[in-house]
Amino acid sequence: MTILLILVSAIFVNNIVLSQFLGICPFLGVSKQVNTAVGMSLAVTFVMALATCVTWLLQYYVLMPLNMVYMQTVTFILVIAGLVQMVEIILKKISPALYQSLGIFLPLITTNCAVLGVALMVVQKQFTFGGETHMLNLGESVVFAIASAIGFGLAITLFAAIREQLEVSDVPKPFKGIPIALITAGIMALAFMGFSGMV
């Protein structure tokens, strides 16, 4: 039951982009085409799950035993940067077309605050499910990271689909481009707020 609550909460209720406002840069920058948004979502999902797993292990088996929790943020940033480099190398070999379409945004995963935010959340925040408050174990942390990445992917893909439609729609001239995109993002955030009573 806890896993289901984590999934629903991370994807819909506390969506990393639309409720917590983490990862706004790629949300606005990569969301012009659906295929690019899906590719970015997959890359973020892989990096977020792997980074959360590695940082959770580092937190509980290295930083806490050595009383070096103050190095948490720096350590997590270095781990995320290394993982992004690994994903970049793998994508370049496996899918050059996807690598080219992501362009500059792939290295931006390194500074994507959603990835760092989720890694920090699972080790710092106490979660409440069914009236009980507890810290997430490794399995729950990875589920939370994957669910957060799915929520990110859902938001960015829906946003990209809407932006593609807006490109061919009759939008008043002052609202074309970024203004209508920001208005759309605000309306999407309001729509996702409707899920807030579920968990």
mmCIF file with all atom_site columns, C-alpha atoms in Angstrom, residues 51-189:
data_model
loop_
_atom_site.group_PDB
_atom_site.id
_atom_site.type_symbol
_atom_site.label_atom_id
_atom_site.label_alt_id
_atom_site.label_comp_id
_atom_site.label_asym_id
_atom_site.label_entity_id
_atom_site.label_seq_id
_atom_site.pdbx_PDB_ins_code
_atom_site.Cartn_x
_atom_site.Cartn_y
_atom_site.Cartn_z
_atom_site.occupancy
_atom_site.B_iso_or_equiv
_atom_site.pdbx_formal_charge
_atom_site.auth_seq_id
_atom_site.auth_comp_id
_atom_site.auth_asym_id
_atom_site.auth_atom_id
_atom_site.pdbx_PDB_model_num
ATOM 1   C CA . ALA A 1 51  ? 21.263 9.090  -8.677  1.00 0.00 ? 51  ALA A CA 1
ATOM 2   C CA . THR A 1 52  ? 18.747 8.502  -5.887  1.00 0.00 ? 52  THR A CA 1
ATOM 3   C CA . CYS A 1 53  ? 19.954 4.938  -5.390  1.00 0.00 ? 53  CYS A CA 1
ATOM 4   C CA . VAL A 1 54  ? 23.640 5.937  -5.290  1.00 0.00 ? 54  VAL A CA 1
ATOM 5   C CA . THR A 1 55  ? 23.108 9.028  -3.118  1.00 0.00 ? 55  THR A CA 1
ATOM 6   C CA . TRP A 1 56  ? 20.910 7.104  -0.646  1.00 0.00 ? 56  TRP A CA 1
ATOM 7   C CA . LEU A 1 57  ? 23.645 4.502  -0.243  1.00 0.00 ? 57  LEU A CA 1
ATOM 8   C CA . LEU A 1 58  ? 26.304 7.208  0.135   1.00 0.00 ? 58  LEU A CA 1
ATOM 9   C CA . GLN A 1 59  ? 24.194 9.026  2.722   1.00 0.00 ? 59  GLN A CA 1
ATOM 10  C CA . TYR A 1 60  ? 23.520 6.038  4.979   1.00 0.00 ? 60  TYR A CA 1
ATOM 11  C CA . TYR A 1 61  ? 26.736 4.035  4.492   1.00 0.00 ? 61  TYR A CA 1
ATOM 12  C CA . VAL A 1 62  ? 29.393 6.727  4.040   1.00 0.00 ? 62  VAL A CA 1
ATOM 13  C CA . LEU A 1 63  ? 28.350 10.237 5.063   1.00 0.00 ? 63  LEU A CA 1
ATOM 14  C CA . MET A 1 64  ? 26.380 9.391  8.232   1.00 0.00 ? 64  MET A CA 1
ATOM 15  C CA . PRO A 1 65  ? 28.838 6.805  9.662   1.00 0.00 ? 65  PRO A CA 1
ATOM 16  C CA . LEU A 1 66  ? 31.754 9.175  9.050   1.00 0.00 ? 66  LEU A CA 1
ATOM 17  C CA . ASN A 1 67  ? 29.759 12.116 10.487  1.00 0.00 ? 67  ASN A CA 1
ATOM 18  C CA . MET A 1 68  ? 30.185 14.035 7.206   1.00 0.00 ? 68  MET A CA 1
ATOM 19  C CA . VAL A 1 69  ? 26.552 14.893 6.460   1.00 0.00 ? 69  VAL A CA 1
ATOM 20  C CA . TYR A 1 70  ? 27.660 18.492 5.860   1.00 0.00 ? 70  TYR A CA 1
ATOM 21  C CA . MET A 1 71  ? 29.226 17.235 2.591   1.00 0.00 ? 71  MET A CA 1
ATOM 22  C CA . GLN A 1 72  ? 25.851 15.923 1.394   1.00 0.00 ? 72  GLN A CA 1
ATOM 23  C CA . THR A 1 73  ? 25.033 18.549 -1.244  1.00 0.00 ? 73  THR A CA 1
ATOM 24  C CA . VAL A 1 74  ? 28.521 18.639 -2.766  1.00 0.00 ? 74  VAL A CA 1
ATOM 25  C CA . THR A 1 75  ? 28.694 14.836 -2.857  1.00 0.00 ? 75  THR A CA 1
ATOM 26  C CA . PHE A 1 76  ? 25.250 14.529 -4.441  1.00 0.00 ? 76  PHE A CA 1
ATOM 27  C CA . ILE A 1 77  ? 26.097 17.118 -7.114  1.00 0.00 ? 77  ILE A CA 1
ATOM 28  C CA . LEU A 1 78  ? 29.304 15.270 -8.021  1.00 0.00 ? 78  LEU A CA 1
ATOM 29  C CA . VAL A 1 79  ? 27.454 11.933 -8.246  1.00 0.00 ? 79  VAL A CA 1
ATOM 30  C CA . ILE A 1 80  ? 24.731 13.437 -10.460 1.00 0.00 ? 80  ILE A CA 1
ATOM 31  C CA . ALA A 1 81  ? 27.314 15.092 -12.730 1.00 0.00 ? 81  ALA A CA 1
ATOM 32  C CA . GLY A 1 82  ? 29.150 11.786 -13.148 1.00 0.00 ? 82  GLY A CA 1
ATOM 33  C CA . LEU A 1 83  ? 25.935 9.906  -13.930 1.00 0.00 ? 83  LEU A CA 1
ATOM 34  C CA . VAL A 1 84  ? 24.897 12.482 -16.532 1.00 0.00 ? 84  VAL A CA 1
ATOM 35  C CA . GLN A 1 85  ? 28.250 12.107 -18.256 1.00 0.00 ? 85  GLN A CA 1
ATOM 36  C CA . MET A 1 86  ? 27.694 8.355  -18.316 1.00 0.00 ? 86  MET A CA 1
ATOM 37  C CA . VAL A 1 87  ? 24.185 8.771  -19.816 1.00 0.00 ? 87  VAL A CA 1
ATOM 38  C CA . GLU A 1 88  ? 25.593 11.182 -22.415 1.00 0.00 ? 88  GLU A CA 1
ATOM 39  C CA . ILE A 1 89  ? 28.251 8.670  -23.500 1.00 0.00 ? 89  ILE A CA 1
ATOM 40  C CA . ILE A 1 90  ? 25.704 5.826  -23.656 1.00 0.00 ? 90  ILE A CA 1
ATOM 41  C CA . LEU A 1 91  ? 23.187 7.899  -25.670 1.00 0.00 ? 91  LEU A CA 1
ATOM 42  C CA . LYS A 1 92  ? 25.899 9.000  -28.092 1.00 0.00 ? 92  LYS A CA 1
ATOM 43  C CA . LYS A 1 93  ? 26.705 5.326  -28.811 1.00 0.00 ? 93  LYS A CA 1
ATOM 44  C CA . ILE A 1 94  ? 23.189 3.830  -28.736 1.00 0.00 ? 94  ILE A CA 1
ATOM 45  C CA . SER A 1 95  ? 20.991 6.605  -30.169 1.00 0.00 ? 95  SER A CA 1
ATOM 46  C CA . PRO A 1 96  ? 22.879 9.388  -31.972 1.00 0.00 ? 96  PRO A CA 1
ATOM 47  C CA . ALA A 1 97  ? 19.592 10.868 -33.254 1.00 0.00 ? 97  ALA A CA 1
ATOM 48  C CA . LEU A 1 98  ? 18.211 11.266 -29.724 1.00 0.00 ? 98  LEU A CA 1
ATOM 49  C CA . TYR A 1 99  ? 21.583 12.586 -28.571 1.00 0.00 ? 99  TYR A CA 1
ATOM 50  C CA . GLN A 1 100 ? 21.497 15.241 -31.327 1.00 0.00 ? 100 GLN A CA 1
ATOM 51  C CA . SER A 1 101 ? 17.857 16.176 -30.666 1.00 0.00 ? 101 SER A CA 1
ATOM 52  C CA . LEU A 1 102 ? 18.531 16.728 -26.955 1.00 0.00 ? 102 LEU A CA 1
ATOM 53  C CA . GLY A 1 103 ? 21.499 18.939 -27.844 1.00 0.00 ? 103 GLY A CA 1
ATOM 54  C CA . ILE A 1 104 ? 22.487 21.306 -25.051 1.00 0.00 ? 104 ILE A CA 1
ATOM 55  C CA . PHE A 1 105 ? 19.728 20.084 -22.742 1.00 0.00 ? 105 PHE A CA 1
ATOM 56  C CA . LEU A 1 106 ? 21.388 16.753 -21.965 1.00 0.00 ? 106 LEU A CA 1
ATOM 57  C CA . PRO A 1 107 ? 24.265 18.383 -20.075 1.00 0.00 ? 107 PRO A CA 1
ATOM 58  C CA . LEU A 1 108 ? 21.636 20.544 -18.358 1.00 0.00 ? 108 LEU A CA 1
ATOM 59  C CA . ILE A 1 109 ? 20.415 17.438 -16.489 1.00 0.00 ? 109 ILE A CA 1
ATOM 60  C CA . THR A 1 110 ? 23.556 17.947 -14.405 1.00 0.00 ? 110 THR A CA 1
ATOM 61  C CA . THR A 1 111 ? 22.129 21.209 -13.123 1.00 0.00 ? 111 THR A CA 1
ATOM 62  C CA . ASN A 1 112 ? 18.498 20.080 -13.197 1.00 0.00 ? 112 ASN A CA 1
ATOM 63  C CA . CYS A 1 113 ? 17.354 20.900 -9.698  1.00 0.00 ? 113 CYS A CA 1
ATOM 64  C CA . ALA A 1 114 ? 14.659 18.197 -9.922  1.00 0.00 ? 114 ALA A CA 1
ATOM 65  C CA . VAL A 1 115 ? 17.305 15.453 -9.876  1.00 0.00 ? 115 VAL A CA 1
ATOM 66  C CA . LEU A 1 116 ? 19.163 16.970 -6.931  1.00 0.00 ? 116 LEU A CA 1
ATOM 67  C CA . GLY A 1 117 ? 15.879 17.866 -5.221  1.00 0.00 ? 117 GLY A CA 1
ATOM 68  C CA . VAL A 1 118 ? 14.595 14.290 -5.294  1.00 0.00 ? 118 VAL A CA 1
ATOM 69  C CA . ALA A 1 119 ? 17.957 12.917 -4.104  1.00 0.00 ? 119 ALA A CA 1
ATOM 70  C CA . LEU A 1 120 ? 17.906 15.345 -1.167  1.00 0.00 ? 120 LEU A CA 1
ATOM 71  C CA . MET A 1 121 ? 14.209 14.787 -0.404  1.00 0.00 ? 121 MET A CA 1
ATOM 72  C CA . VAL A 1 122 ? 14.530 11.051 0.099   1.00 0.00 ? 122 VAL A CA 1
ATOM 73  C CA . VAL A 1 123 ? 17.287 11.435 2.696   1.00 0.00 ? 123 VAL A CA 1
ATOM 74  C CA . GLN A 1 124 ? 16.097 14.594 4.478   1.00 0.00 ? 124 GLN A CA 1
ATOM 75  C CA . LYS A 1 125 ? 12.318 14.660 4.384   1.00 0.00 ? 125 LYS A CA 1
ATOM 76  C CA . GLN A 1 126 ? 10.004 12.596 6.542   1.00 0.00 ? 126 GLN A CA 1
ATOM 77  C CA . PHE A 1 127 ? 7.056  11.267 4.566   1.00 0.00 ? 127 PHE A CA 1
ATOM 78  C CA . THR A 1 128 ? 3.583  10.738 6.000   1.00 0.00 ? 128 THR A CA 1
ATOM 79  C CA . PHE A 1 129 ? 1.488  7.848  4.678   1.00 0.00 ? 129 PHE A CA 1
ATOM 80  C CA . GLY A 1 130 ? -1.711 6.751  6.372   1.00 0.00 ? 130 GLY A CA 1
ATOM 81  C CA . GLY A 1 131 ? -1.004 8.909  9.417   1.00 0.00 ? 131 GLY A CA 1
ATOM 82  C CA . GLU A 1 132 ? 2.450  7.373  9.991   1.00 0.00 ? 132 GLU A CA 1
ATOM 83  C CA . THR A 1 133 ? 5.628  9.403  9.495   1.00 0.00 ? 133 THR A CA 1
ATOM 84  C CA . HIS A 1 134 ? 8.830  7.684  8.440   1.00 0.00 ? 134 HIS A CA 1
ATOM 85  C CA . MET A 1 135 ? 11.984 8.020  6.369   1.00 0.00 ? 135 MET A CA 1
ATOM 86  C CA . LEU A 1 136 ? 12.068 6.120  3.075   1.00 0.00 ? 136 LEU A CA 1
ATOM 87  C CA . ASN A 1 137 ? 14.172 2.971  2.791   1.00 0.00 ? 137 ASN A CA 1
ATOM 88  C CA . LEU A 1 138 ? 16.232 2.267  -0.346  1.00 0.00 ? 138 LEU A CA 1
ATOM 89  C CA . GLY A 1 139 ? 13.427 0.515  -2.238  1.00 0.00 ? 139 GLY A CA 1
ATOM 90  C CA . GLU A 1 140 ? 10.882 3.210  -1.404  1.00 0.00 ? 140 GLU A CA 1
ATOM 91  C CA . SER A 1 141 ? 13.435 5.892  -2.321  1.00 0.00 ? 141 SER A CA 1
ATOM 92  C CA . VAL A 1 142 ? 13.985 4.410  -5.778  1.00 0.00 ? 142 VAL A CA 1
ATOM 93  C CA . VAL A 1 143 ? 10.195 4.063  -6.275  1.00 0.00 ? 143 VAL A CA 1
ATOM 94  C CA . PHE A 1 144 ? 9.791  7.713  -5.217  1.00 0.00 ? 144 PHE A CA 1
ATOM 95  C CA . ALA A 1 145 ? 12.528 8.787  -7.653  1.00 0.00 ? 145 ALA A CA 1
ATOM 96  C CA . ILE A 1 146 ? 11.016 6.842  -10.554 1.00 0.00 ? 146 ILE A CA 1
ATOM 97  C CA . ALA A 1 147 ? 7.533  8.137  -9.731  1.00 0.00 ? 147 ALA A CA 1
ATOM 98  C CA . SER A 1 148 ? 8.859  11.712 -9.528  1.00 0.00 ? 148 SER A CA 1
ATOM 99  C CA . ALA A 1 149 ? 10.549 11.237 -12.901 1.00 0.00 ? 149 ALA A CA 1
ATOM 100 C CA . ILE A 1 150 ? 7.304  9.842  -14.354 1.00 0.00 ? 150 ILE A CA 1
ATOM 101 C CA . GLY A 1 151 ? 5.517  12.904 -12.990 1.00 0.00 ? 151 GLY A CA 1
ATOM 102 C CA . PHE A 1 152 ? 8.183  15.113 -14.591 1.00 0.00 ? 152 PHE A CA 1
ATOM 103 C CA . GLY A 1 153 ? 7.795  13.208 -17.867 1.00 0.00 ? 153 GLY A CA 1
ATOM 104 C CA . LEU A 1 154 ? 4.012  13.416 -17.749 1.00 0.00 ? 154 LEU A CA 1
ATOM 105 C CA . ALA A 1 155 ? 4.094  17.165 -17.142 1.00 0.00 ? 155 ALA A CA 1
ATOM 106 C CA . ILE A 1 156 ? 6.717  17.935 -19.809 1.00 0.00 ? 156 ILE A CA 1
ATOM 107 C CA . THR A 1 157 ? 5.092  15.673 -22.434 1.00 0.00 ? 157 THR A CA 1
ATOM 108 C CA . LEU A 1 158 ? 1.609  17.106 -21.886 1.00 0.00 ? 158 LEU A CA 1
ATOM 109 C CA . PHE A 1 159 ? 3.081  20.597 -21.963 1.00 0.00 ? 159 PHE A CA 1
ATOM 110 C CA . ALA A 1 160 ? 4.953  19.832 -25.215 1.00 0.00 ? 160 ALA A CA 1
ATOM 111 C CA . ALA A 1 161 ? 1.770  18.490 -26.831 1.00 0.00 ? 161 ALA A CA 1
ATOM 112 C CA . ILE A 1 162 ? -0.120 21.637 -25.834 1.00 0.00 ? 162 ILE A CA 1
ATOM 113 C CA . ARG A 1 163 ? 2.715  23.865 -27.105 1.00 0.00 ? 163 ARG A CA 1
ATOM 114 C CA . GLU A 1 164 ? 2.751  22.053 -30.457 1.00 0.00 ? 164 GLU A CA 1
ATOM 115 C CA . GLN A 1 165 ? -0.976 22.733 -30.760 1.00 0.00 ? 165 GLN A CA 1
ATOM 116 C CA . LEU A 1 166 ? -0.522 26.374 -29.735 1.00 0.00 ? 166 LEU A CA 1
ATOM 117 C CA . GLU A 1 167 ? 2.021  26.867 -32.560 1.00 0.00 ? 167 GLU A CA 1
ATOM 118 C CA . VAL A 1 168 ? -0.722 26.300 -35.144 1.00 0.00 ? 168 VAL A CA 1
ATOM 119 C CA . SER A 1 169 ? -3.503 27.992 -33.149 1.00 0.00 ? 169 SER A CA 1
ATOM 120 C CA . ASP A 1 170 ? -4.693 31.560 -33.500 1.00 0.00 ? 170 ASP A CA 1
ATOM 121 C CA . VAL A 1 171 ? -3.046 33.108 -30.438 1.00 0.00 ? 171 VAL A CA 1
ATOM 122 C CA . PRO A 1 172 ? -3.108 36.909 -30.010 1.00 0.00 ? 172 PRO A CA 1
ATOM 123 C CA . LYS A 1 173 ? 0.273  38.406 -31.025 1.00 0.00 ? 173 LYS A CA 1
ATOM 124 C CA . PRO A 1 174 ? 1.283  39.679 -27.527 1.00 0.00 ? 174 PRO A CA 1
ATOM 125 C CA . PHE A 1 175 ? 0.774  36.166 -26.109 1.00 0.00 ? 175 PHE A CA 1
ATOM 126 C CA . LYS A 1 176 ? 2.711  34.211 -28.760 1.00 0.00 ? 176 LYS A CA 1
ATOM 127 C CA . GLY A 1 177 ? 5.710  32.184 -27.613 1.00 0.00 ? 177 GLY A CA 1
ATOM 128 C CA . ILE A 1 178 ? 6.795  32.294 -23.959 1.00 0.00 ? 178 ILE A CA 1
ATOM 129 C CA . PRO A 1 179 ? 3.805  34.271 -22.562 1.00 0.00 ? 179 PRO A CA 1
ATOM 130 C CA . ILE A 1 180 ? 1.226  31.692 -23.664 1.00 0.00 ? 180 ILE A CA 1
ATOM 131 C CA . ALA A 1 181 ? 3.585  28.902 -22.553 1.00 0.00 ? 181 ALA A CA 1
ATOM 132 C CA . LEU A 1 182 ? 3.764  30.372 -19.040 1.00 0.00 ? 182 LEU A CA 1
ATOM 133 C CA . ILE A 1 183 ? -0.016 30.837 -18.920 1.00 0.00 ? 183 ILE A CA 1
ATOM 134 C CA . THR A 1 184 ? -0.438 27.216 -20.032 1.00 0.00 ? 184 THR A CA 1
ATOM 135 C CA . ALA A 1 185 ? 2.016  26.007 -17.375 1.00 0.00 ? 185 ALA A CA 1
ATOM 136 C CA . GLY A 1 186 ? 0.035  27.913 -14.735 1.00 0.00 ? 186 GLY A CA 1
ATOM 137 C CA . ILE A 1 187 ? -3.230 26.333 -15.867 1.00 0.00 ? 187 ILE A CA 1
ATOM 138 C CA . MET A 1 188 ? -1.587 22.884 -15.811 1.00 0.00 ? 188 MET A CA 1
ATOM 139 C CA . ALA A 1 189 ? -0.356 23.531 -12.262 1.00 0.00 ? 189 ALA A CA 1
#
